[in-house]
Amino acid sequence: MRFAVLLLTLAAGSAVAQAPGTRFTIGNQGFATLQDAVAAIGDGEGTIHIAPGTYRECAVQDAGRIAYVADRPGSVIFTRVTCEDKAALVLRGRAARVEGIVFRNFEVGDGNGAGIRIEKGNLTVSQSMFLDSQSGILSAEDPASTITVERSTFAGLGNDPTGNGAHSIYVGNYGALRVTACRFERGAGGHYVKSRSPRIEVTGNSFDDTRGHLTNYMIDLSNGARGRIADNIFVMGRDKDNHSVMISVAPEGANNDSTGLVVERNRATLAPGVTWRPVFVGNWSGEPLAIRDNALGEGITVTARKW
């Protein structure tokens, strides 16, 4: 995807020194730290513009509606430092938007160090990158809210030394999850997308597991879901922790209704040298799914009922 290449190019040369009062701005007002800027918005609404640079700091949003926007997509890198031993951004206000930011190299003791931990409120992420960390985006539960991720890259994620499981995207019992025009690659364990949301839309993404290491499912709808998985590209690699299924529906119990879940117009293949014979959609829900018009490579079975 062109946007991913652009972000990588910009990020490589983004370490720019900034005067303390000009790094984070709201309108014409500058702040020395991201947390100071968040505090200035409080329970209101505002956009924090972030100057190019590499930042070893984090922030917690407890209220309000805040947009975190890189002045130039890919030029702002947050790395290594987490708040509350969770993530670079810990979000539990009314809503948040994250645009054009690179998150990389996050590790914490419980194995779930993330770029973003969303605990409450709506979240929209666009033109961002999540690299070489335990998790990319990790959520708590908020059945009334929606998480939307678009035009972003997730690579080198899922390495949890505790063995509890980390993933590129893991969404708990949120109202809905939408993932579109994103690239997932080079997984270091876990699933690329794991969701317990009852409503799902995963469209127009690329899942390239060719260089994955001990990865699991491409998409795991842990408790089932209704919605659409469409127009995605899947390539299964050789180094798998679980190579039986590419998309799983309700493997941990059918708590959500999956009736009519649409899986259509996707393309799935096996990487060169792969000898597995996986199932494209493994259905543990016991409910009828709408699986149609998918282009599957040799060795991939369309679907199978699981128990």
Coordinates of C-alpha atoms in Angstrom, one line a residue:
M1 CA 0.0 0.0 0.0
R2 CA 1.4 3.4 -1.0
F3 CA 0.5 5.1 2.3
A4 CA 2.4 2.5 4.3
V5 CA 5.6 3.1 2.2
L6 CA 5.2 6.8 2.6
L7 CA 4.9 6.6 6.4
L8 CA 7.9 4.4 6.6
T9 CA 10.0 6.8 4.6
L10 CA 8.9 9.8 6.6
A11 CA 9.4 8.0 9.9
A12 CA 13.0 7.1 9.1
G13 CA 14.1 10.8 9.1
S14 CA 11.7 12.2 11.7
A15 CA 14.0 12.7 14.7
V16 CA 13.8 16.5 14.9
A17 CA 14.7 18.5 18.0
Q18 CA 11.9 20.9 19.1
A19 CA 11.8 23.7 21.6
P20 CA 9.8 22.4 24.6
G21 CA 6.9 24.9 24.1
T22 CA 6.4 24.1 20.5
R23 CA 6.1 20.3 20.4
F24 CA 2.4 20.1 21.3
T25 CA 0.0 22.9 20.3
I26 CA -3.6 23.6 20.7
G27 CA -4.5 26.5 18.5
N28 CA -1.7 29.1 19.2
Q29 CA -0.9 27.7 22.6
G30 CA 2.2 25.5 23.1
F31 CA 2.8 22.8 25.7
A32 CA 6.0 21.2 26.9
T33 CA 4.4 17.7 27.3
L34 CA 1.6 15.8 25.8
Q35 CA 0.0 15.3 29.2
D36 CA 0.0 19.0 29.7
A37 CA -1.9 19.5 26.4
V38 CA -4.4 16.8 27.3
A39 CA -5.0 18.4 30.7
A40 CA -5.6 21.8 29.0
I41 CA -8.5 20.3 27.0
G42 CA -9.9 18.5 30.1
D43 CA -13.6 17.6 29.5
G44 CA -13.9 19.9 26.5
E45 CA -13.0 19.2 22.8
G46 CA -9.8 20.0 21.0
T47 CA -7.0 19.0 18.6
I48 CA -3.4 18.6 19.8
H49 CA -1.0 19.1 16.9
I50 CA 2.3 17.3 17.4
A51 CA 5.5 18.5 15.8
P52 CA 7.9 16.1 14.1
G53 CA 10.2 14.2 16.4
T54 CA 10.7 11.1 18.5
Y55 CA 9.1 11.2 21.9
R56 CA 9.7 9.1 25.0
E57 CA 6.6 10.2 26.8
C58 CA 2.9 9.1 27.2
A59 CA -0.4 10.5 28.2
V60 CA -3.7 9.5 29.9
Q61 CA -7.0 11.0 28.7
D62 CA -9.7 10.8 31.3
A63 CA -12.3 13.0 29.8
G64 CA -13.3 15.1 26.7
R65 CA -13.0 14.6 23.0
I66 CA -9.4 14.9 21.8
A67 CA -7.7 14.5 18.5
Y68 CA -4.0 13.7 18.5
V69 CA -2.7 14.7 15.0
A70 CA 0.9 14.6 13.6
D71 CA 1.8 17.8 11.8
R72 CA 3.1 15.5 9.0
P73 CA 2.0 11.9 8.9
G74 CA 4.8 9.5 9.8
S75 CA 7.0 12.2 11.3
V76 CA 5.9 11.7 14.9
I77 CA 7.2 8.6 16.7
F78 CA 6.2 7.6 20.2
T79 CA 8.5 4.9 21.6
R80 CA 9.1 2.7 24.7
V81 CA 7.5 4.9 27.4
T82 CA 4.0 3.8 28.7
C83 CA 1.5 5.3 31.1
E84 CA 0.0 3.1 33.8
D85 CA 2.2 0.3 32.5
K86 CA -0.2 0.0 29.6
A87 CA 0.4 2.2 26.5
A88 CA 1.7 5.4 25.0
L89 CA -1.9 6.7 24.9
V90 CA -4.4 5.5 27.5
L91 CA -7.8 6.7 26.4
R92 CA -10.9 6.8 28.5
G93 CA -12.6 10.0 27.7
R94 CA -15.7 10.6 25.6
A95 CA -13.8 10.1 22.3
A96 CA -10.4 10.2 20.7
R97 CA -8.9 10.5 17.2
V98 CA -5.3 9.5 16.4
E99 CA -3.9 10.5 13.0
G100 CA -0.5 10.1 11.4
I101 CA 1.4 8.8 14.5
V102 CA 4.0 6.0 14.6
F103 CA 4.0 3.8 17.8
R104 CA 6.9 1.4 18.3
N105 CA 8.8 -0.7 20.8
F106 CA 6.4 -1.0 23.7
E107 CA 6.8 -3.7 26.3
V108 CA 5.3 -4.0 29.8
G109 CA 5.4 -6.7 32.5
D110 CA 2.0 -8.2 31.8
G111 CA 2.9 -8.7 28.1
N112 CA 0.3 -6.3 26.7
G113 CA 2.4 -3.1 26.1
A114 CA 0.6 -1.2 23.3
G115 CA 0.6 1.9 21.3
I116 CA -3.0 2.7 22.2
R117 CA -5.1 1.3 25.1
I118 CA -8.7 2.4 24.6
E119 CA -10.8 1.8 27.7
K120 CA -13.9 4.0 27.0
G121 CA -15.4 6.1 24.3
N122 CA -15.2 6.1 20.5
L123 CA -11.8 5.8 18.9
T124 CA -10.8 6.6 15.3
V125 CA -7.2 5.8 14.2
S126 CA -6.0 6.7 10.7
Q127 CA -2.7 6.9 8.8
S128 CA -0.8 5.5 11.8
M129 CA 1.8 2.7 12.3
F130 CA 2.2 0.2 15.2
L131 CA 5.5 -1.5 15.1
D132 CA 7.6 -4.1 17.0
S133 CA 5.6 -4.1 20.2
Q134 CA 3.7 -6.6 22.3
S135 CA 0.3 -5.1 21.1
G136 CA -0.8 -2.5 18.7
I137 CA -4.3 -1.4 19.8
L138 CA -5.8 -3.0 22.9
S139 CA -9.2 -2.3 24.3
A140 CA -11.2 -2.7 27.5
E141 CA -15.0 -3.0 27.3
D142 CA -17.5 -0.3 26.2
P143 CA -20.6 -1.8 24.5
A144 CA -21.9 1.7 23.6
S145 CA -18.9 2.8 21.6
T146 CA -17.1 2.0 18.3
I147 CA -13.5 1.6 17.3
T148 CA -12.5 2.5 13.7
V149 CA -9.1 1.8 12.3
E150 CA -8.3 2.9 8.7
R151 CA -5.2 3.3 6.4
S152 CA -2.8 2.1 9.1
T153 CA 0.0 -0.5 9.3
F154 CA 0.6 -3.2 12.0
A155 CA 3.9 -5.1 11.9
G156 CA 6.1 -7.1 14.3
L157 CA 3.3 -7.3 16.9
G158 CA 2.1 -10.1 19.2
N159 CA 5.2 -11.1 21.0
D160 CA 4.1 -11.7 24.6
P161 CA 6.8 -13.3 26.8
T162 CA 4.3 -14.1 29.5
G163 CA 2.4 -16.5 27.2
N164 CA -1.0 -14.9 28.0
G165 CA -1.4 -13.7 24.4
A166 CA -0.8 -10.3 22.6
H167 CA -2.2 -9.3 19.2
S168 CA -1.9 -6.7 16.6
I169 CA -5.4 -5.5 17.4
Y170 CA -7.4 -6.9 20.3
V171 CA -10.9 -5.5 21.0
G172 CA -12.9 -6.6 24.0
N173 CA -16.7 -6.2 24.3
Y174 CA -16.9 -2.9 22.4
G175 CA -20.1 -2.1 20.5
A176 CA -18.5 -2.3 17.1
L177 CA -15.1 -2.7 15.3
R178 CA -14.3 -1.4 11.9
V179 CA -10.9 -2.1 10.2
T180 CA -10.5 -0.9 6.6
A181 CA -7.6 -0.3 4.2
C182 CA -4.9 -1.5 6.7
R183 CA -1.9 -3.7 6.3
F184 CA -1.0 -6.4 8.8
E185 CA 2.4 -8.2 8.4
R186 CA 5.3 -9.8 10.1
G187 CA 3.3 -10.9 13.2
A188 CA 5.4 -12.0 16.1
G189 CA 2.6 -14.2 17.7
G190 CA -1.0 -14.1 18.5
H191 CA -3.8 -13.0 16.1
Y192 CA -3.7 -10.2 13.6
V193 CA -7.2 -9.1 14.5
K194 CA -8.9 -10.5 17.6
S195 CA -12.4 -9.1 18.5
R196 CA -15.2 -9.9 21.0
S197 CA -17.4 -7.1 19.6
P198 CA -20.8 -8.2 18.4
R199 CA -20.5 -6.1 15.3
I200 CA -17.6 -6.3 12.9
E201 CA -16.5 -4.8 9.6
V202 CA -13.1 -5.8 8.1
T203 CA -12.8 -4.6 4.6
G204 CA -10.1 -3.9 2.0
N205 CA -7.1 -5.0 4.2
S206 CA -3.9 -6.9 3.5
F207 CA -2.9 -9.7 5.9
D208 CA 0.6 -10.9 4.9
D209 CA 1.8 -13.7 7.2
T210 CA 4.7 -14.6 4.9
R211 CA 7.3 -13.4 7.5
G212 CA 5.1 -14.2 10.6
H213 CA 6.5 -16.0 13.6
L214 CA 4.4 -18.3 15.7
T215 CA 1.2 -16.5 14.6
N216 CA -2.3 -17.8 15.0
Y217 CA -5.5 -16.7 13.2
M218 CA -5.7 -13.9 10.7
I219 CA -9.1 -12.8 12.1
D220 CA -10.5 -14.2 15.4
L221 CA -14.1 -13.4 16.2
S222 CA -13.7 -15.0 19.6
N223 CA -17.3 -15.0 20.6
G224 CA -18.9 -14.6 17.2
A225 CA -20.2 -11.4 15.4
R226 CA -22.5 -10.1 12.8
G227 CA -21.2 -7.9 9.9
R228 CA -18.9 -8.2 7.0
I229 CA -15.4 -9.5 6.2
A230 CA -14.9 -8.5 2.5
D231 CA -12.3 -7.6 -0.1
N232 CA -9.3 -8.5 2.0
I233 CA -6.1 -10.3 0.9
F234 CA -4.8 -13.1 3.1
V235 CA -1.4 -14.9 2.7
M236 CA -0.7 -17.7 5.3
G237 CA 2.9 -18.2 6.2
R238 CA 4.9 -21.2 7.3
D239 CA 5.8 -20.4 10.9
K240 CA 2.5 -20.8 12.7
D241 CA 1.4 -21.5 16.2
N242 CA -2.0 -22.6 14.8
H243 CA -2.3 -23.3 11.1
S244 CA -5.7 -24.9 11.0
V245 CA -7.9 -21.9 10.3
M246 CA -7.5 -18.4 8.8
I247 CA -10.8 -16.8 10.1
S248 CA -12.4 -18.2 13.2
V249 CA -16.0 -17.6 14.3
A250 CA -16.9 -18.1 18.0
P251 CA -14.0 -20.4 19.0
E252 CA -14.3 -19.3 22.6
G253 CA -18.1 -19.6 22.9
A254 CA -21.0 -18.2 20.8
N255 CA -21.9 -15.3 23.1
N256 CA -22.8 -13.1 20.1
D257 CA -25.2 -13.9 17.3
S258 CA -23.2 -14.7 14.1
T259 CA -26.2 -15.5 11.9
G260 CA -25.6 -14.1 8.4
L261 CA -22.1 -13.0 8.9
V262 CA -20.9 -12.1 5.4
V263 CA -17.5 -13.3 4.2
E264 CA -17.2 -12.4 0.6
R265 CA -14.8 -11.3 -2.3
N266 CA -11.7 -12.1 -0.3
R267 CA -8.5 -13.6 -1.8
A268 CA -6.5 -16.2 0.2
T269 CA -3.4 -18.1 -0.7
L270 CA -0.5 -20.0 1.0
A271 CA 3.0 -18.6 1.0
P272 CA 5.6 -20.5 -1.1
G273 CA 6.6 -23.7 0.7
V274 CA 3.6 -23.9 2.9
T275 CA 2.2 -27.4 3.2
W276 CA -0.6 -26.8 5.6
R277 CA -4.2 -27.4 4.4
P278 CA -6.1 -24.8 6.4
V279 CA -9.8 -23.9 6.5
F280 CA -10.6 -20.4 5.3
V281 CA -13.5 -19.9 7.8
G282 CA -13.8 -22.1 10.9
N283 CA -17.3 -21.9 12.3
W284 CA -17.8 -22.8 16.0
S285 CA -21.0 -20.7 16.3
G286 CA -23.5 -23.3 14.9
E287 CA -25.1 -20.5 13.0
P288 CA -25.4 -20.1 9.2
L289 CA -22.8 -17.8 7.6
A290 CA -22.9 -16.1 4.2
I291 CA -19.6 -17.2 2.7
R292 CA -19.4 -16.4 -1.0
D293 CA -17.4 -15.4 -4.0
N294 CA -14.0 -15.8 -2.3
A295 CA -10.9 -16.7 -4.4
L296 CA -9.0 -19.4 -2.5
G297 CA -5.6 -20.8 -3.4
E298 CA -4.8 -24.5 -3.7
G299 CA -4.9 -26.4 -0.4
I300 CA -7.5 -24.1 1.3
T301 CA -10.9 -25.4 2.2
V302 CA -13.7 -22.9 2.1
T303 CA -15.3 -23.6 5.5
A304 CA -15.8 -26.3 8.2
R305 CA -18.1 -26.6 11.2
K306 CA -16.1 -26.8 14.4
W307 CA -17.0 -28.1 17.9

